């Protein structure tokens, strides 16, 4: 049995990662999970937030902002700064998750007194924008780190691992990999998983939108998610290799 | 071996739930998990947000706001509206989680065209404010629903279950229940669990702050969390019974 | 003749002052004027606002913020930072009054280059929140100053006096002490008085909500207010003594 | 003995009230208390705030905003909306006082479902801006009411009285009328008085900036203030008569 | 003599217009003027702003927002809603110009009671973002109008003309067409021109950044601009034809 | 043939420039173009924005803010900071234009590390507020510069020229000088011109509100504008001479 778009339950949407689309940021990646398209950029700011200045040992910082472009979804997303001065809760939740995931991949003590500013801007949203953001931002981060090392600004490679993320869902008794927007709306339980390339978990966020889920179901979802994430690590590797050339 | 405050690894802090502390809101509970103290209130607003008005079937709404009082923590929390016009990301993340947890406990179609506004105000923060908020807000919600039914505004009981929440952590090879602030800062992995009184999961949020965690460790943490949550359901039951009298 | 709650016209509501309710701030007092409950805290910040830095002689600063908790009153108070980015005028008026009253009690030149941040958070509002705030904040301030002196951060006692405040009103020809919310709404004239423990006036704010008042009526109100404030000084003294033990 | 600008202690600064300076608002008055210059305008808005709509009897509303022009004072006042999104506490305190004073002069039930928007914009600030605002806004209000009656929008005169305001201060044992900026900064006690043309008090706000004040001193200040306010009522009468012609 | 990038003075950068890049908005165009890349979208909102509701004849509305993506330029552009609650002046100036230009191309009385929301989001900024925005938004607008007509929501074609825009500059005695960022920074005078496809001017904005310009120089710049705009009309025509197929 | 107010097409409204109206700012001018009245002030701030600090050669800064007073126009302008936290686009467009115009008149390298803050506050708006602002602010700027030189803070005269501005419009085949509000609303094309006293153009902003305009019409408008601006330079000269005495 297959899904509405013809995929099997354990199949991801077509994933593409394009690097070098933008010329100004230190690193960038335009990632697509099916119709979901996110531009991930890394801008280097040669200073750190004030709270880090008082620490005994100098260290860098990494922070993330996430936004939907106005025409990214079915209905228009109102821009910040036009009456709505506050960033929405969902946006905060996502950018905090992306930031945590990427900080797990890097030793900020080796970055120097600079901030790696990640921006994930969603051009089109069709489900999985946060998992595409983590996966694409990792590519942009590695490209930026490579550039900083080539520039001699960083001497020791600060990257500890790679991270990638995928969503899994429960729907009518089936476990589905990489939900698109329609599937995400219909699923009873939605799970987002961030892993390292060595296979450890960085973050597991499971939410029952309807009913509840059991420990056994959680276990099944984690196993399926792991297979998807392995595929993403292969695509990340290829994209970073292409960017090196 | 025990913890700094003398607890065993599988022991919760002393939990108290006081109801009836405030006279204006429909329901209220002052909950303490050790030194963490949260006032949870439910205010009933006889209207719903605009996006619900266009739905074919009328239904109610439930939303949550969470805040730290200025002197709740080690350093003062700046109030919103004094230069910092935006609510912090962590606050958004928590109040979205509390709202989702409580919406899982109630059938909003039976609530009528009204909003149940949950407020969780942290008087003192010593770890576990989000789990204490979920657990205390459930008590305030049931009291408020009982009052609405006694007033004849709701005719059919909309409550589907009770929910409660606890944190679990990994620290130096041990699995710890109900982390206080110091433990939370030291733990390598931090897991928040929301369950229903029937034993199903509503939300599982695990984050590796240092290193990674494995599927087996996640399973151990879930099991320990479940024992703590069972204890919280007993305390909720007693508090709600006291409030009825 | 008596009032709706059984008090005589010259009688205050039951007043309680609990200290030591919170563990983090330098000083705290939970004060109740009847059903009005306010948590007053003093947090010490080891710096001063920029405009003080240019003064020839170093001095400290004292500032106050006042807020109603969302469920403190008959209808819910919207939190700052959720669409309403501005603090309401009434809140500004009250916190400026509390700050002025407490600055009259302290010689900031003896405080050192630090800020004493007063926070008055109203848990429940039933009239007289500003007068309860002044009276409770004075207790929290003295406890905080005592702690700073015990810590050796302040060497000379900066307290010049104690201050306390009460409201008085005119209603149908009667002069009433310490108005509750219903009385405050009905009164033709409302007067707030701040005095020092030596009996001098710090602030007198009288407003005719309906009609006008005469100099003779103002004089009567001031005399009755003075009797109430004397009682408050006794209760402050006891609370501070309890906190010392 | 006289003051720095040559006035006796019981003498006001030269007061001028110019009407008809602006062509668009329903009423306007450019008032000067010495070098203090305030443009007071009344704009009529043919609707009322939402909270009035639910009242059984339709009524009008009157509200006030007060602002300092950027170059009104010794140092530049930052404009709202340029980084500082919040209106300062002092501004709130003043505009609330002006609004209360003018609402005491009018029966809003006779105004119809419209809002009388008072704006007091300070062109130059040299002490007494709030008392000049009350006094000038009263003139603009009466002109606006006369115009509304001439237009047939209001049939019954809603004005109950006239109001005017003045400041009094205590300085080195003297009681001074109508303080300018330097005197206001030096005075130990500062009192603002709003009265009706029949001689009743609407508002009395006395604050000890240094030390305390006694009931006897308060009484002396009130008496002196009353003489100043009587003079202002004469000037208001003349200005309104000139505007009628 | 040629320019730094090899162009002659009267030569535009390579211009590409890609339609159909996004699936949700009614119309979209990804336009590039050399390295300047702008996504232009048209979202249809089935209502109009309140001020239009009171007009005797129903009509539609067209409005524009313009933004730079964080990594669009040499240094990172701070996002609105993160401390900087206000939209910058330059952004306002540009989006007002784009809106005016497009409103000149359409008869809003034929659009019905709906708003055409234009969004111009700059992915990469290398000079000429406002002229690329006008030119690309015109394509997106015509696609959106065609879709509304195909949907039967609009019956009569409201488009009156097409508009396009280009920049011209004076630099060291030369008149340059379509300035890139470096040229724009160096030019003494900068002129932005919006024209209709019939050859009339909609907007002419000339600014001397250094020194002044004469009427003769303005005339020369207008003539050169016209040749560039003619080329843009050819590219618009082709893009719209491709989108129809 | 003449205009509604009796002027010929090439005639400006009566222009008056009053200096010395305010005592605090370094320079001020109250300018009227007919019923349009603008207070222009120059406040000197002894520091510069951070982005200038890193420049090799120290230099000053000049910036402008523009605002309409609430009662300046036909309908009330809402103040910033009362719900509307953002400054409107039109305001940004105008204040940017005024700032650019005045920066063209001054060599900021000769001003020292200080900011010349221009404020243009419109007391009454009847068309041409931006051109009156440029013309009046030039007078206030020269007075402020003269004062800085008299104080010895600036040693070398930084003024390079004078600037003035006027509007011209096309209406029913006629070219009109200095449009009032009604004419501005009716005109098909509206042109704002800023020139130096030597006759060069600083800024030309022409917009077709209805239809289009041709190069020949633009040329006619520029010529008529130049005659008006010459008259303004005469009035500026007289005002500055009066201020010197």
JSON list of N, CA, C and O in Angstrom, two decimals, chain A residues 18-50:
[
{"chain": "A", "resi": 18, "resn": "UNK", "atom": "N", "xyz": [21.37, 22.22, -2.86]},
{"chain": "A", "resi": 18, "resn": "UNK", "atom": "CA", "xyz": [22.16, 23.03, -3.80]},
{"chain": "A", "resi": 18, "resn": "UNK", "atom": "C", "xyz": [23.02, 24.00, -2.98]},
{"chain": "A", "resi": 18, "resn": "UNK", "atom": "O", "xyz": [22.50, 24.72, -2.13]},
{"chain": "A", "resi": 19, "resn": "UNK", "atom": "N", "xyz": [24.31, 24.01, -3.25]},
{"chain": "A", "resi": 19, "resn": "UNK", "atom": "CA", "xyz": [25.18, 24.94, -2.51]},
{"chain": "A", "resi": 19, "resn": "UNK", "atom": "C", "xyz": [25.65, 26.03, -3.46]},
{"chain": "A", "resi": 19, "resn": "UNK", "atom": "O", "xyz": [25.54, 25.90, -4.68]},
{"chain": "A", "resi": 20, "resn": "UNK", "atom": "N", "xyz": [26.12, 27.15, -2.92]},
{"chain": "A", "resi": 20, "resn": "UNK", "atom": "CA", "xyz": [26.66, 28.21, -3.77]},
{"chain": "A", "resi": 20, "resn": "UNK", "atom": "C", "xyz": [25.63, 29.04, -4.46]},
{"chain": "A", "resi": 20, "resn": "UNK", "atom": "O", "xyz": [25.93, 29.76, -5.41]},
{"chain": "A", "resi": 21, "resn": "UNK", "atom": "N", "xyz": [24.38, 29.01, -4.01]},
{"chain": "A", "resi": 21, "resn": "UNK", "atom": "CA", "xyz": [23.33, 29.79, -4.67]},
{"chain": "A", "resi": 21, "resn": "UNK", "atom": "C", "xyz": [23.50, 31.27, -4.37]},
{"chain": "A", "resi": 21, "resn": "UNK", "atom": "O", "xyz": [23.09, 32.11, -5.16]},
{"chain": "A", "resi": 22, "resn": "UNK", "atom": "N", "xyz": [24.08, 31.60, -3.23]},
{"chain": "A", "resi": 22, "resn": "UNK", "atom": "CA", "xyz": [24.25, 33.00, -2.83]},
{"chain": "A", "resi": 22, "resn": "UNK", "atom": "C", "xyz": [25.73, 33.31, -2.68]},
{"chain": "A", "resi": 22, "resn": "UNK", "atom": "O", "xyz": [26.51, 32.46, -2.27]},
{"chain": "A", "resi": 23, "resn": "UNK", "atom": "N", "xyz": [26.12, 34.55, -2.99]},
{"chain": "A", "resi": 23, "resn": "UNK", "atom": "CA", "xyz": [27.55, 34.85, -2.98]},
{"chain": "A", "resi": 23, "resn": "UNK", "atom": "C", "xyz": [28.06, 35.52, -1.72]},
{"chain": "A", "resi": 23, "resn": "UNK", "atom": "O", "xyz": [29.26, 35.52, -1.45]},
{"chain": "A", "resi": 24, "resn": "UNK", "atom": "N", "xyz": [27.17, 36.14, -0.93]},
{"chain": "A", "resi": 24, "resn": "UNK", "atom": "CA", "xyz": [27.67, 36.90, 0.22]},
{"chain": "A", "resi": 24, "resn": "UNK", "atom": "C", "xyz": [27.92, 36.05, 1.48]},
{"chain": "A", "resi": 24, "resn": "UNK", "atom": "O", "xyz": [28.95, 36.21, 2.12]},
{"chain": "A", "resi": 25, "resn": "UNK", "atom": "N", "xyz": [27.00, 35.19, 1.91]},
{"chain": "A", "resi": 25, "resn": "UNK", "atom": "CA", "xyz": [27.23, 34.50, 3.20]},
{"chain": "A", "resi": 25, "resn": "UNK", "atom": "C", "xyz": [28.39, 33.51, 3.15]},
{"chain": "A", "resi": 25, "resn": "UNK", "atom": "O", "xyz": [28.74, 33.03, 2.08]},
{"chain": "A", "resi": 26, "resn": "UNK", "atom": "N", "xyz": [28.94, 33.23, 4.32]},
{"chain": "A", "resi": 26, "resn": "UNK", "atom": "CA", "xyz": [30.07, 32.29, 4.38]},
{"chain": "A", "resi": 26, "resn": "UNK", "atom": "C", "xyz": [29.69, 30.89, 3.90]},
{"chain": "A", "resi": 26, "resn": "UNK", "atom": "O", "xyz": [30.49, 30.20, 3.29]},
{"chain": "A", "resi": 27, "resn": "UNK", "atom": "N", "xyz": [28.48, 30.49, 4.21]},
{"chain": "A", "resi": 27, "resn": "UNK", "atom": "CA", "xyz": [28.01, 29.19, 3.74]},
{"chain": "A", "resi": 27, "resn": "UNK", "atom": "C", "xyz": [26.53, 29.29, 3.41]},
{"chain": "A", "resi": 27, "resn": "UNK", "atom": "O", "xyz": [25.82, 30.05, 4.05]},
{"chain": "A", "resi": 28, "resn": "UNK", "atom": "N", "xyz": [26.09, 28.54, 2.41]},
{"chain": "A", "resi": 28, "resn": "UNK", "atom": "CA", "xyz": [24.65, 28.55, 2.12]},
{"chain": "A", "resi": 28, "resn": "UNK", "atom": "C", "xyz": [24.27, 27.23, 1.47]},
{"chain": "A", "resi": 28, "resn": "UNK", "atom": "O", "xyz": [25.09, 26.58, 0.82]},
{"chain": "A", "resi": 29, "resn": "UNK", "atom": "N", "xyz": [23.02, 26.84, 1.67]},
{"chain": "A", "resi": 29, "resn": "UNK", "atom": "CA", "xyz": [22.49, 25.64, 1.04]},
{"chain": "A", "resi": 29, "resn": "UNK", "atom": "C", "xyz": [21.01, 25.85, 0.80]},
{"chain": "A", "resi": 29, "resn": "UNK", "atom": "O", "xyz": [20.29, 26.29, 1.70]},
{"chain": "A", "resi": 30, "resn": "UNK", "atom": "N", "xyz": [20.57, 25.56, -0.41]},
{"chain": "A", "resi": 30, "resn": "UNK", "atom": "CA", "xyz": [19.15, 25.59, -0.74]},
{"chain": "A", "resi": 30, "resn": "UNK", "atom": "C", "xyz": [18.70, 24.14, -0.76]},
{"chain": "A", "resi": 30, "resn": "UNK", "atom": "O", "xyz": [19.07, 23.37, -1.64]},
{"chain": "A", "resi": 31, "resn": "UNK", "atom": "N", "xyz": [17.93, 23.76, 0.27]},
{"chain": "A", "resi": 31, "resn": "UNK", "atom": "CA", "xyz": [17.55, 22.36, 0.42]},
{"chain": "A", "resi": 31, "resn": "UNK", "atom": "C", "xyz": [16.08, 22.19, 0.09]},
{"chain": "A", "resi": 31, "resn": "UNK", "atom": "O", "xyz": [15.26, 23.06, 0.42]},
{"chain": "A", "resi": 32, "resn": "UNK", "atom": "N", "xyz": [15.73, 21.08, -0.58]},
{"chain": "A", "resi": 32, "resn": "UNK", "atom": "CA", "xyz": [14.33, 20.77, -0.86]},
{"chain": "A", "resi": 32, "resn": "UNK", "atom": "C", "xyz": [14.02, 19.36, -0.34]},
{"chain": "A", "resi": 32, "resn": "UNK", "atom": "O", "xyz": [14.79, 18.43, -0.59]},
{"chain": "A", "resi": 33, "resn": "UNK", "atom": "N", "xyz": [12.96, 19.24, 0.43]},
{"chain": "A", "resi": 33, "resn": "UNK", "atom": "CA", "xyz": [12.34, 17.94, 0.78]},
{"chain": "A", "resi": 33, "resn": "UNK", "atom": "C", "xyz": [11.03, 17.97, 0.00]},
{"chain": "A", "resi": 33, "resn": "UNK", "atom": "O", "xyz": [10.06, 18.56, 0.46]},
{"chain": "A", "resi": 34, "resn": "UNK", "atom": "N", "xyz": [11.00, 17.38, -1.20]},
{"chain": "A", "resi": 34, "resn": "UNK", "atom": "CA", "xyz": [9.81, 17.51, -2.04]},
{"chain": "A", "resi": 34, "resn": "UNK", "atom": "C", "xyz": [9.57, 18.96, -2.37]},
{"chain": "A", "resi": 34, "resn": "UNK", "atom": "O", "xyz": [10.48, 19.67, -2.80]},
{"chain": "A", "resi": 35, "resn": "UNK", "atom": "N", "xyz": [8.33, 19.45, -2.12]},
{"chain": "A", "resi": 35, "resn": "UNK", "atom": "CA", "xyz": [8.01, 20.85, -2.42]},
{"chain": "A", "resi": 35, "resn": "UNK", "atom": "C", "xyz": [8.43, 21.82, -1.32]},
{"chain": "A", "resi": 35, "resn": "UNK", "atom": "O", "xyz": [8.27, 23.02, -1.47]},
{"chain": "A", "resi": 36, "resn": "UNK", "atom": "N", "xyz": [8.93, 21.30, -0.22]},
{"chain": "A", "resi": 36, "resn": "UNK", "atom": "CA", "xyz": [9.44, 22.17, 0.84]},
{"chain": "A", "resi": 36, "resn": "UNK", "atom": "C", "xyz": [10.83, 22.66, 0.45]},
{"chain": "A", "resi": 36, "resn": "UNK", "atom": "O", "xyz": [11.71, 21.85, 0.16]},
{"chain": "A", "resi": 37, "resn": "UNK", "atom": "N", "xyz": [10.99, 23.99, 0.40]},
{"chain": "A", "resi": 37, "resn": "UNK", "atom": "CA", "xyz": [12.26, 24.58, -0.03]},
{"chain": "A", "resi": 37, "resn": "UNK", "atom": "C", "xyz": [12.73, 25.58, 1.03]},
{"chain": "A", "resi": 37, "resn": "UNK", "atom": "O", "xyz": [12.00, 26.50, 1.38]},
{"chain": "A", "resi": 38, "resn": "UNK", "atom": "N", "xyz": [13.96, 25.41, 1.50]},
{"chain": "A", "resi": 38, "resn": "UNK", "atom": "CA", "xyz": [14.50, 26.28, 2.55]},
{"chain": "A", "resi": 38, "resn": "UNK", "atom": "C", "xyz": [15.89, 26.76, 2.13]},
{"chain": "A", "resi": 38, "resn": "UNK", "atom": "O", "xyz": [16.73, 25.95, 1.73]},
{"chain": "A", "resi": 39, "resn": "UNK", "atom": "N", "xyz": [16.11, 28.07, 2.23]},
{"chain": "A", "resi": 39, "resn": "UNK", "atom": "CA", "xyz": [17.47, 28.61, 2.05]},
{"chain": "A", "resi": 39, "resn": "UNK", "atom": "C", "xyz": [18.12, 28.70, 3.42]},
{"chain": "A", "resi": 39, "resn": "UNK", "atom": "O", "xyz": [17.60, 29.39, 4.31]},
{"chain": "A", "resi": 40, "resn": "UNK", "atom": "N", "xyz": [19.22, 27.99, 3.61]},
{"chain": "A", "resi": 40, "resn": "UNK", "atom": "CA", "xyz": [19.95, 28.00, 4.87]},
{"chain": "A", "resi": 40, "resn": "UNK", "atom": "C", "xyz": [21.27, 28.75, 4.64]},
{"chain": "A", "resi": 40, "resn": "UNK", "atom": "O", "xyz": [22.02, 28.40, 3.72]},
{"chain": "A", "resi": 41, "resn": "UNK", "atom": "N", "xyz": [21.52, 29.77, 5.46]},
{"chain": "A", "resi": 41, "resn": "UNK", "atom": "CA", "xyz": [22.76, 30.53, 5.29]},
{"chain": "A", "resi": 41, "resn": "UNK", "atom": "C", "xyz": [23.48, 30.65, 6.62]},
{"chain": "A", "resi": 41, "resn": "UNK", "atom": "O", "xyz": [22.87, 30.58, 7.69]},
{"chain": "A", "resi": 42, "resn": "UNK", "atom": "N", "xyz": [24.78, 30.81, 6.54]},
{"chain": "A", "resi": 42, "resn": "UNK", "atom": "CA", "xyz": [25.60, 31.05, 7.73]},
{"chain": "A", "resi": 42, "resn": "UNK", "atom": "C", "xyz": [26.36, 32.35, 7.51]},
{"chain": "A", "resi": 42, "resn": "UNK", "atom": "O", "xyz": [27.16, 32.45, 6.58]},
{"chain": "A", "resi": 43, "resn": "UNK", "atom": "N", "xyz": [26.07, 33.33, 8.35]},
{"chain": "A", "resi": 43, "resn": "UNK", "atom": "CA", "xyz": [26.77, 34.60, 8.29]},
{"chain": "A", "resi": 43, "resn": "UNK", "atom": "C", "xyz": [27.67, 34.68, 9.51]},
{"chain": "A", "resi": 43, "resn": "UNK", "atom": "O", "xyz": [27.25, 34.36, 10.61]},
{"chain": "A", "resi": 44, "resn": "UNK", "atom": "N", "xyz": [28.90, 35.11, 9.31]},
{"chain": "A", "resi": 44, "resn": "UNK", "atom": "CA", "xyz": [29.85, 35.16, 10.42]},
{"chain": "A", "resi": 44, "resn": "UNK", "atom": "C", "xyz": [29.91, 36.59, 10.94]},
{"chain": "A", "resi": 44, "resn": "UNK", "atom": "O", "xyz": [30.13, 37.53, 10.17]},
{"chain": "A", "resi": 45, "resn": "UNK", "atom": "N", "xyz": [29.67, 36.74, 12.23]},
{"chain": "A", "resi": 45, "resn": "UNK", "atom": "CA", "xyz": [29.75, 38.06, 12.86]},
{"chain": "A", "resi": 45, "resn": "UNK", "atom": "C", "xyz": [30.92, 38.02, 13.84]},
{"chain": "A", "resi": 45, "resn": "UNK", "atom": "O", "xyz": [30.99, 37.16, 14.71]},
{"chain": "A", "resi": 46, "resn": "UNK", "atom": "N", "xyz": [31.85, 38.96, 13.66]},
{"chain": "A", "resi": 46, "resn": "UNK", "atom": "CA", "xyz": [33.10, 38.88, 14.42]},
{"chain": "A", "resi": 46, "resn": "UNK", "atom": "C", "xyz": [32.94, 39.41, 15.85]},
{"chain": "A", "resi": 46, "resn": "UNK", "atom": "O", "xyz": [33.78, 40.14, 16.36]},
{"chain": "A", "resi": 47, "resn": "UNK", "atom": "N", "xyz": [31.83, 39.04, 16.48]},
{"chain": "A", "resi": 47, "resn": "UNK", "atom": "CA", "xyz": [31.71, 39.33, 17.91]},
{"chain": "A", "resi": 47, "resn": "UNK", "atom": "C", "xyz": [30.75, 38.31, 18.53]},
{"chain": "A", "resi": 47, "resn": "UNK", "atom": "O", "xyz": [30.08, 37.57, 17.81]},
{"chain": "A", "resi": 48, "resn": "UNK", "atom": "N", "xyz": [30.69, 38.29, 19.85]},
{"chain": "A", "resi": 48, "resn": "UNK", "atom": "CA", "xyz": [29.81, 37.34, 20.54]},
{"chain": "A", "resi": 48, "resn": "UNK", "atom": "C", "xyz": [28.83, 38.11, 21.43]},
{"chain": "A", "resi": 48, "resn": "UNK", "atom": "O", "xyz": [29.08, 39.27, 21.76]},
{"chain": "A", "resi": 49, "resn": "UNK", "atom": "N", "xyz": [27.73, 37.47, 21.85]},
{"chain": "A", "resi": 49, "resn": "UNK", "atom": "CA", "xyz": [26.78, 38.16, 22.72]},
{"chain": "A", "resi": 49, "resn": "UNK", "atom": "C", "xyz": [27.45, 38.52, 24.06]},
{"chain": "A", "resi": 49, "resn": "UNK", "atom": "O", "xyz": [28.36, 37.82, 24.52]},
{"chain": "A", "resi": 50, "resn": "UNK", "atom": "N", "xyz": [26.99, 39.61, 24.70]},
{"chain": "A", "resi": 50, "resn": "UNK", "atom": "CA", "xyz": [27.60, 40.09, 25.94]},
{"chain": "A", "resi": 50, "resn": "UNK", "atom": "C", "xyz": [27.75, 39.01, 27.02]},
{"chain": "A", "resi": 50, "resn": "UNK", "atom": "O", "xyz": [28.76, 39.00, 27.73]}
]
